[in-house]
Coordinates of C-alpha atoms and ligand atoms in Angstrom, one line a residue:
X1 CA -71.6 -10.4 -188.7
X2 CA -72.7 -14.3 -188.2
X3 CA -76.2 -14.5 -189.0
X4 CA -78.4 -15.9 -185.5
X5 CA -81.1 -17.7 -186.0
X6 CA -84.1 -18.6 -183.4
X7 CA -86.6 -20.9 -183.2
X8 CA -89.8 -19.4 -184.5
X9 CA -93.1 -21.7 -183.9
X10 CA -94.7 -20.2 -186.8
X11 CA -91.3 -21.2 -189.1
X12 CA -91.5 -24.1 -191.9
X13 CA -92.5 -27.7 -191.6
X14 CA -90.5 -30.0 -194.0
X15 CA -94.0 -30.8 -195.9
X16 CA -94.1 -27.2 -196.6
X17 CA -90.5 -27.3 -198.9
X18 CA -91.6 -30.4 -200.6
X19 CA -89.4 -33.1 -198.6
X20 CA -90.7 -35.6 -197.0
X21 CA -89.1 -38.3 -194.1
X22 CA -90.5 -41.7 -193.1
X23 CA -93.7 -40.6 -190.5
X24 CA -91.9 -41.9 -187.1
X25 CA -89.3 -39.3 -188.5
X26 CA -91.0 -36.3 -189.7
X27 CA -93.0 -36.5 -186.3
X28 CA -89.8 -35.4 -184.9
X29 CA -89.0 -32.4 -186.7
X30 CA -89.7 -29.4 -184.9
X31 CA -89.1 -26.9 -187.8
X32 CA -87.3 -25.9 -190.5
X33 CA -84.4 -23.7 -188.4
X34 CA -82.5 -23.3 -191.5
X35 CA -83.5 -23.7 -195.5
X36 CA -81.8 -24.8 -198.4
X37 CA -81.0 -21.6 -200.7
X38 CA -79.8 -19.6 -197.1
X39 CA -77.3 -22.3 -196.3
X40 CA -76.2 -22.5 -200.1
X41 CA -75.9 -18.6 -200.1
X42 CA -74.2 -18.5 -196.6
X43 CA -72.0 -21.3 -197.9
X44 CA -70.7 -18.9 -200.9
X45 CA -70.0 -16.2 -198.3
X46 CA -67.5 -18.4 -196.4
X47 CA -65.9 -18.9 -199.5
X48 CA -65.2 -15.6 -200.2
X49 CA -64.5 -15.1 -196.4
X50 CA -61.8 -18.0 -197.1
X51 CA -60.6 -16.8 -200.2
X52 CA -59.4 -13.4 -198.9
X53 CA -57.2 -15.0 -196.2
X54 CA -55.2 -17.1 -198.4
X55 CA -52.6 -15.5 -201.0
X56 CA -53.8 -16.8 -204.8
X57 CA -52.8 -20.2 -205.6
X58 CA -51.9 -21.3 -202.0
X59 CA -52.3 -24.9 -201.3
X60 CA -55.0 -25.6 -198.4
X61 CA -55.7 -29.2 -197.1
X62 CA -59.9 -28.7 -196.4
X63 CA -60.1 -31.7 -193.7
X64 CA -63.8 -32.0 -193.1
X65 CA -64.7 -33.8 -189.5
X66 CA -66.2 -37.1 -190.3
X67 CA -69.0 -38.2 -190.4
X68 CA -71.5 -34.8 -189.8
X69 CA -68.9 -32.5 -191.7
X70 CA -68.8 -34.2 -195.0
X71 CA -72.0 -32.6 -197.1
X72 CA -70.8 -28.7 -195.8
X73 CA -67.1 -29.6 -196.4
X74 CA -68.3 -31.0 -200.1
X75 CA -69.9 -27.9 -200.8
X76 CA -67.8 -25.1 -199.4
X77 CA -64.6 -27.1 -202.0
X78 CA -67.2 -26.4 -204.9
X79 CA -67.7 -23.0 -203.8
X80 CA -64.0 -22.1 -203.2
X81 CA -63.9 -23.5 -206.8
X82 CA -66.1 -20.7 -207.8
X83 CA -64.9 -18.1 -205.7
X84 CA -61.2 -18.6 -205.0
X85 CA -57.9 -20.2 -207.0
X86 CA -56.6 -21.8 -203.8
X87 CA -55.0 -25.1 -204.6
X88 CA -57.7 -27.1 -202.4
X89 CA -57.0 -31.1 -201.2
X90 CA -59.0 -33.3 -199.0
X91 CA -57.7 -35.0 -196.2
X92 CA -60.8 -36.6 -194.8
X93 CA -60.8 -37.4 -190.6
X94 CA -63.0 -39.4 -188.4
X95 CA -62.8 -37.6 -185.0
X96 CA -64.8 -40.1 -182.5
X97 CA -65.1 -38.8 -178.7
X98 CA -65.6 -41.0 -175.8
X99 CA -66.5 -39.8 -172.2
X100 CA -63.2 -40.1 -170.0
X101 CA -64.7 -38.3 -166.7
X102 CA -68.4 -37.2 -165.8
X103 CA -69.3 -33.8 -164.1
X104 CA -72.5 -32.9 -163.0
X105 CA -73.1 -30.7 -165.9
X106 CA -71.8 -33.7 -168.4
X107 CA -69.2 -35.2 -169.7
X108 CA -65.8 -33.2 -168.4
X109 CA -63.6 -34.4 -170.2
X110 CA -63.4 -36.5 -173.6
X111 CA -60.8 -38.5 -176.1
X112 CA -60.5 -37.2 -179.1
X113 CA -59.4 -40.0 -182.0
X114 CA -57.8 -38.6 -184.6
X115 CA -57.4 -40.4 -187.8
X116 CA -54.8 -38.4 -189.9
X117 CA -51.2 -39.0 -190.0
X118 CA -48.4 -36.3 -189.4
X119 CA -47.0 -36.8 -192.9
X120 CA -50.6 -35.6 -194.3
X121 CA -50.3 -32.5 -192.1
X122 CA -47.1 -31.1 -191.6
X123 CA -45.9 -27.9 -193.5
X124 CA -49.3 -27.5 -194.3
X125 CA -51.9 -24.8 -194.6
X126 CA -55.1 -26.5 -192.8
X127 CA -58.7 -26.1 -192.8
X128 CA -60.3 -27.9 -190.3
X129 CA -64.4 -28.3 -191.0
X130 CA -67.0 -29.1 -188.4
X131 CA -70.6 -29.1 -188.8
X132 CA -71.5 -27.1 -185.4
X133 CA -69.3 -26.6 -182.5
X134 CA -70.9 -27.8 -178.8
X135 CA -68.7 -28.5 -176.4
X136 CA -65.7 -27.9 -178.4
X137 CA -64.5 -31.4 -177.3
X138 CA -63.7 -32.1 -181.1
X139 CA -62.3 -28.7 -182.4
X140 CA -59.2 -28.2 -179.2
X141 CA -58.5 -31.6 -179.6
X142 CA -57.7 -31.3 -183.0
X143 CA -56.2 -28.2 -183.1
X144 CA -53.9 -29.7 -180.2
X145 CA -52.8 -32.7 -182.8
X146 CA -52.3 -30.0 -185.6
X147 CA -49.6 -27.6 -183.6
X148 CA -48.1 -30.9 -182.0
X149 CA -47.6 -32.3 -185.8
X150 CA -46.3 -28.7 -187.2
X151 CA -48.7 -27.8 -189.4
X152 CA -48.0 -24.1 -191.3
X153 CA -51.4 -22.9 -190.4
X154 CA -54.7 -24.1 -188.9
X155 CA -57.6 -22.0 -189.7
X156 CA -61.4 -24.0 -188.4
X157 CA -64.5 -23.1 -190.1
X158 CA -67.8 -24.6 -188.4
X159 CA -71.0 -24.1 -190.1
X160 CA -73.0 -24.4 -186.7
X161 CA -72.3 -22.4 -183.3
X162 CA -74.4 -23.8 -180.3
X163 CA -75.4 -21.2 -178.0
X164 CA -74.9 -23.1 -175.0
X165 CA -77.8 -21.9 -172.3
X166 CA -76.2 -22.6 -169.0
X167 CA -72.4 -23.9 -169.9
X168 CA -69.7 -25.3 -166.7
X169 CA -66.5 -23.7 -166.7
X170 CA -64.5 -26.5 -168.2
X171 CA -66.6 -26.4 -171.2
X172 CA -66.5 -22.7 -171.5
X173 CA -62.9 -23.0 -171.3
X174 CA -62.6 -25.6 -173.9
X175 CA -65.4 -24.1 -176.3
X176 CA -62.7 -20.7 -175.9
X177 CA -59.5 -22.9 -177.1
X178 CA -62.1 -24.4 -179.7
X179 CA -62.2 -21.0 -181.0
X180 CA -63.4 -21.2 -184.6
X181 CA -61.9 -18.6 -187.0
X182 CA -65.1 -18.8 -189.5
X183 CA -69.0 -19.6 -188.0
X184 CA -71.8 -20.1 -191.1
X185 CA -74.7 -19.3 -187.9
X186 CA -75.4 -19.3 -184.6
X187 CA -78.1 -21.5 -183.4
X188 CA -80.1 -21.9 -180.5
X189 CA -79.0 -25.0 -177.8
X190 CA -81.5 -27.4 -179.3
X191 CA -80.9 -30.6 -181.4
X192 CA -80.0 -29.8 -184.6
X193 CA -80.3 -32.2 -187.9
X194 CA -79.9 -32.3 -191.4
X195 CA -77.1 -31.2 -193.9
X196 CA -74.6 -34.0 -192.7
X197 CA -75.6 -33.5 -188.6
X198 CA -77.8 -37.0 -187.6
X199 CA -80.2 -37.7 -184.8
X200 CA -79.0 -41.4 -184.2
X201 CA -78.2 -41.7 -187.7
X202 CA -80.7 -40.3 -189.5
X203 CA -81.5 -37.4 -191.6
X204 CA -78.2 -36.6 -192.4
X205 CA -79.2 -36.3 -196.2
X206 CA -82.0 -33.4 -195.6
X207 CA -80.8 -30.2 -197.5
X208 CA -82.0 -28.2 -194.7
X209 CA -81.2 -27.6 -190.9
X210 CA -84.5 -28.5 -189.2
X211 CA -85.0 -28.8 -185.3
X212 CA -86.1 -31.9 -183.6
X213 CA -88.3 -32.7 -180.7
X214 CA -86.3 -36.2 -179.0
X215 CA -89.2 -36.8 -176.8
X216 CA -92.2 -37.2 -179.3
Ligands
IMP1 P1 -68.2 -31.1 -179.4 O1 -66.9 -31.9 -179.6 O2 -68.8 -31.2 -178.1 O3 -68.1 -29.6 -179.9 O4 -69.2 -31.8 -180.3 C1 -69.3 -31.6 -181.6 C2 -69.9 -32.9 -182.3 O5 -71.1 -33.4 -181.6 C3 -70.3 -32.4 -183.6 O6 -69.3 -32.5 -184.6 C4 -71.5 -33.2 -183.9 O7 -71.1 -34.4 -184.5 C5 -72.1 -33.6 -182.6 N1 -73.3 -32.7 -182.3 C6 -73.4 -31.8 -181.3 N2 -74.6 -31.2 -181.3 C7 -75.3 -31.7 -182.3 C8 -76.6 -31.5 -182.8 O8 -77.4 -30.7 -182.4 N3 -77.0 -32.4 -183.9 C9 -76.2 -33.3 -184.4 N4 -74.9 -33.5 -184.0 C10 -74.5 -32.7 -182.9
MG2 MG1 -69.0 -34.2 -185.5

């Protein structure tokens, strides 16, 4: 079962777990959609999720989506340390998307590029981390490169799920080939930061998932 979380307007400020954000910053936080200790404990659970699908001692490459991936990916290696004796390496990727054709309902179609070479892949058992899956742009066009470059195995782990309130049919249909094997939670389809995920570049340190208000 994937925990789902909603917004609740009586839920947690920032103030209220001791953290605090410049003021023209914590004015945008809605709340506190996700604390600390539930994504730590979550965090442990993929582990052991992980664990089980891998014979001991296997040799995984964990190859965390840069930049929003990188404080999950960090602490899902420590936990695999604790709860696993998989052979874990980093391969670290940017993945930077750029609009190449505009529907009504947004952006239709995107590039994907990929910052790995084939020699760090192929033969390889793969775990592909993403902070939250959206449109799915990022996740099918990686898992393209992976099958292309013969990896052994691709399994993809995203902390986040978007549900997507009113999706088009090409970006249902690439959300479904996005198809993440492991989901931390599902969230509601509202602007998510904190824990490695920015709003224009900020907040990525927060140890929390808080929701944010763009228009205040
Ligand atoms: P996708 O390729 O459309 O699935 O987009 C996924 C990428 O968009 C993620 O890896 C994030 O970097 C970014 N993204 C999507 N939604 C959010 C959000 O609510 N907060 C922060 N980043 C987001
Ligand atoms: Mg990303």
């Amino acid at each position: 079962m994937i925990p789902e979380v909603s917004i609740d307007p009586s839920g947690t400020t920032l103030a209220q777990h001791g953290i605090s954000l410049p003021e023209a910053l914590e004015r945008r936080v809605q709340r506190v959609l996700i604390p600390e200790a539930t994504l730590q404990r979550r965090v442990s659970e993929l582990a052991r999720l992980l664990a089980n699908r891998y014979p001991n001692g296997t040799q995984v490459i964990v190859t965390p989506v840069l930049t929003g991936a990188f404080v999950f990916a960090a602490d899902l290696g420590c936990a695999l340390a604790a709860e696993s004796t998989l052979d874990v390496h980093y391969a670290l990727t940017k993945a930077s998307t750029c609009s190449i054709a505009t529907g009504a309902d947004g952006p239709e179609e995107r590039r994907v590029r990929i910052d790995l070479q084939p020699s760090d892949v192929a033969g390889h058992s793969m775990l592909l981390i993403d902070d939250i899956l959206d449109h799915g742009f990022t996740i099918a066009a990686l898992r393209d490169q992976m099958s292309e470059w013969g990896v052994h195995s691709v399994q993809v782990c995203v902390l986040l799920d978007k549900q997507l309130t009113n999706p088009s049919p090409q970006i249902r249909a690439k959300r479904a080939k996005a198809a993440p094997d492991l989901v931390g939670f599902k969230i509601p389809d509202v602007w998510v930061a904190g824990y490695g995920l920015d709003v224009a570049g900020a907040m990525r340190h927060l140890p929390c998932i808080v929701s944010v208000n763009w228009d205040r």
